[in-house]
Coordinates of C-alpha atoms in Angstrom, one line a residue:
X29 CA 85.3 94.0 78.9
X30 CA 87.5 92.2 76.4
X31 CA 90.6 93.6 74.7
X32 CA 91.0 92.9 71.0
X33 CA 94.5 93.5 69.7
X34 CA 93.3 93.4 66.1
X35 CA 91.0 96.4 66.6
X36 CA 92.8 99.5 68.0
X37 CA 90.1 102.0 67.2
X38 CA 89.2 104.5 69.9
X39 CA 85.7 104.9 71.3
X40 CA 84.4 107.9 73.2
X41 CA 81.7 107.3 75.9
X42 CA 79.6 109.9 77.7
X43 CA 77.2 109.7 80.6
X44 CA 73.4 109.4 80.1
X45 CA 72.2 111.7 82.9
X46 CA 68.7 110.4 82.8
X47 CA 69.8 106.9 83.7
X48 CA 72.7 107.7 86.0
X49 CA 73.3 108.9 89.5
X50 CA 76.2 109.9 91.8
X51 CA 75.5 109.3 95.5
X52 CA 77.3 109.8 98.7
X53 CA 76.3 108.1 102.0
X54 CA 77.5 108.7 105.5
X55 CA 76.3 107.8 109.0
X56 CA 74.3 110.3 111.0
X57 CA 74.6 110.0 114.8
X58 CA 76.5 106.8 113.8
X59 CA 73.1 104.9 113.9
X60 CA 71.6 105.6 110.5
X61 CA 72.7 106.3 106.9
X62 CA 72.1 109.7 105.3
X63 CA 72.3 109.9 101.5
X64 CA 72.9 112.8 99.2
X65 CA 73.2 113.3 95.4
X66 CA 75.2 115.3 93.0
X67 CA 72.6 116.0 90.4
X68 CA 74.9 117.6 87.7
X69 CA 77.9 115.6 86.8
X70 CA 79.8 114.5 83.7
X71 CA 81.7 111.3 82.8
X72 CA 84.0 111.1 79.7
X73 CA 85.7 107.8 79.0
X74 CA 87.8 106.6 76.1
X75 CA 88.3 102.9 75.3
X76 CA 90.5 101.0 72.7
X77 CA 89.2 97.9 71.0
X78 CA 85.8 96.5 69.9
X79 CA 82.8 97.2 72.1
X80 CA 84.1 98.0 75.6
X81 CA 87.8 97.4 75.3
X82 CA 90.8 98.7 77.3
X83 CA 90.1 102.0 79.2
X84 CA 92.6 104.6 78.3
X85 CA 91.1 107.8 79.8
X86 CA 88.4 108.4 82.4
X87 CA 87.4 111.8 83.8
X88 CA 84.5 112.6 86.1
X89 CA 83.4 116.1 87.2
X90 CA 80.6 116.9 89.6
X91 CA 79.0 120.3 90.3
X92 CA 78.7 120.7 94.0
X93 CA 76.2 123.4 93.7
X94 CA 73.8 120.7 92.4
X95 CA 74.2 118.8 95.7
X96 CA 71.0 117.6 97.3
X97 CA 70.1 115.7 100.4
X98 CA 66.4 116.5 100.3
X99 CA 66.7 119.2 103.0
X100 CA 67.6 122.7 101.8
X101 CA 69.1 124.0 105.1
X102 CA 71.4 120.9 105.3
X103 CA 72.3 121.3 101.6
X104 CA 73.3 125.0 102.2
X105 CA 75.4 123.9 105.2
X106 CA 77.2 121.4 103.1
X107 CA 78.0 124.0 100.5
X108 CA 79.3 126.4 103.1
X109 CA 82.9 126.9 104.4
X110 CA 82.2 124.2 107.1
X111 CA 82.2 121.6 104.3
X112 CA 82.7 122.0 100.6
X113 CA 83.0 125.8 100.4
X114 CA 81.5 125.8 96.9
X115 CA 82.2 129.5 96.3
X116 CA 86.0 128.6 96.1
X117 CA 85.7 124.9 95.2
X118 CA 82.5 124.4 93.1
X119 CA 83.6 121.0 91.6
X120 CA 84.8 117.6 92.6
X121 CA 86.9 115.7 90.0
X122 CA 88.1 112.2 89.5
X123 CA 90.9 111.2 87.0
X124 CA 91.2 107.5 86.4
X125 CA 94.8 106.1 86.4
X126 CA 94.5 102.3 86.4
X127 CA 91.6 100.1 85.5
X128 CA 91.9 96.4 86.1
X129 CA 89.5 93.6 85.2
X130 CA 88.9 91.2 88.2
X131 CA 86.0 88.8 87.5
X132 CA 84.5 86.8 84.7
X133 CA 82.9 88.3 81.6
X134 CA 80.0 88.6 81.3
X135 CA 79.2 89.0 84.9
X136 CA 76.8 86.5 86.4
X137 CA 73.3 87.8 87.3
X138 CA 73.4 85.5 90.3
X139 CA 76.4 87.4 91.9
X140 CA 75.0 90.8 92.5
X141 CA 77.7 91.8 95.0
X142 CA 80.7 90.4 93.2
X143 CA 83.3 93.0 92.3
X144 CA 84.4 92.8 88.6
X145 CA 86.8 95.7 88.3
X146 CA 89.2 97.7 90.4
X147 CA 89.7 101.4 89.5
X148 CA 92.4 103.6 90.9
X149 CA 92.4 107.3 90.4
X150 CA 93.0 110.8 91.7
X151 CA 90.0 112.3 93.5
X152 CA 90.1 116.0 94.1
X153 CA 87.7 117.7 96.7
X154 CA 88.2 121.2 98.0
X155 CA 91.5 121.5 96.2
X156 CA 92.9 118.4 97.9
X157 CA 93.9 115.4 95.7
X158 CA 94.3 111.9 96.9
X159 CA 94.6 108.5 95.3
X160 CA 91.6 106.3 95.9
X161 CA 90.6 102.7 95.0
X162 CA 87.1 102.0 93.7
X163 CA 85.4 98.7 93.0
X164 CA 83.1 98.3 90.0
X165 CA 80.5 95.9 88.6
X166 CA 79.9 95.8 84.9
X167 CA 76.2 95.5 84.1
X168 CA 76.7 94.7 80.5
X169 CA 75.9 96.4 77.2
X170 CA 72.8 97.0 75.2
X171 CA 71.3 99.1 72.4
X172 CA 69.0 101.9 73.7
X173 CA 65.7 103.0 72.2
X174 CA 67.7 105.4 70.2
X175 CA 69.8 102.5 68.8
X176 CA 72.9 103.9 70.5
X177 CA 75.3 101.4 72.2
X178 CA 75.2 101.7 76.0
X179 CA 77.2 100.2 78.8
X180 CA 76.2 100.0 82.5
X181 CA 78.4 100.2 85.6
X182 CA 78.1 100.5 89.4
X183 CA 81.2 101.9 91.0
X184 CA 81.7 102.3 94.8
X185 CA 84.3 103.1 97.3
X186 CA 84.9 104.7 100.7
X187 CA 86.9 107.8 101.6
X188 CA 87.7 109.8 104.8
X189 CA 86.1 113.2 104.4
X190 CA 88.6 114.7 106.8
X191 CA 91.5 113.8 104.5
X192 CA 89.8 116.1 101.9
X193 CA 89.5 119.1 104.3
X194 CA 85.9 118.4 105.4
X195 CA 86.7 118.5 109.0
X196 CA 83.6 120.0 110.6
X197 CA 82.7 118.1 113.7
X198 CA 79.2 118.7 115.0
X199 CA 78.3 117.3 118.4
X200 CA 75.0 116.7 120.2
X201 CA 74.5 118.1 123.7
X202 CA 75.6 114.6 125.0
X203 CA 78.8 114.9 123.0
X204 CA 77.9 112.4 120.3
X205 CA 79.3 112.9 116.8
X206 CA 76.7 114.0 114.3
X207 CA 78.3 113.0 111.0
X208 CA 80.8 110.2 110.6
X209 CA 84.2 110.6 108.9
X210 CA 83.7 107.7 106.6
X211 CA 81.8 108.4 103.4
X212 CA 80.7 105.9 100.8
X213 CA 80.6 107.0 97.2
X214 CA 78.3 105.2 94.7
X215 CA 78.0 105.8 91.0
X216 CA 75.3 104.1 89.0
X217 CA 76.3 104.9 85.5
X218 CA 75.0 104.3 82.0
X219 CA 77.4 105.3 79.3
X220 CA 76.5 106.1 75.7
X221 CA 79.0 105.4 72.9
X222 CA 79.5 108.6 71.0
X223 CA 82.1 107.6 68.4

């Protein structure tokens, strides 16, 4: 992402839901990883400059009633008061505060795991807001089949679910924890330039 001081036009970007996903991962029994998805979410982003310039505004909203882990009883438990309590808190929200370029542009296709950006923002879950740090990889830009300009990102970070009020502690009969406190968030995002 380059900043062009000669071009201060604003660009509005929105998510392409058909080519994007919002994933959460946590350890089950502390021996394997369980993944879930928030199927219905929005991303609105504003940049200044040509192509993908300086980010000035970023907002993400996810509908927790669209949460899916591939197992309906588990999904219903996650939506209950034990976890997200979606009747009172149906959404999660992220408001970006600081977006900093870290690596080279364009990113190298040989460095799949290199982090190109750091993103700080306020994450709100179950009515509790915390500052979090996410790391991002810029996948580049391209025109889609509809001739609209598109930009791709992968964003990831780790949070403590208990810090957001998700404190349920299931135990096995042997006293082993069912679900870890640490949760990894991954967003594979394709953004479409709207204006």
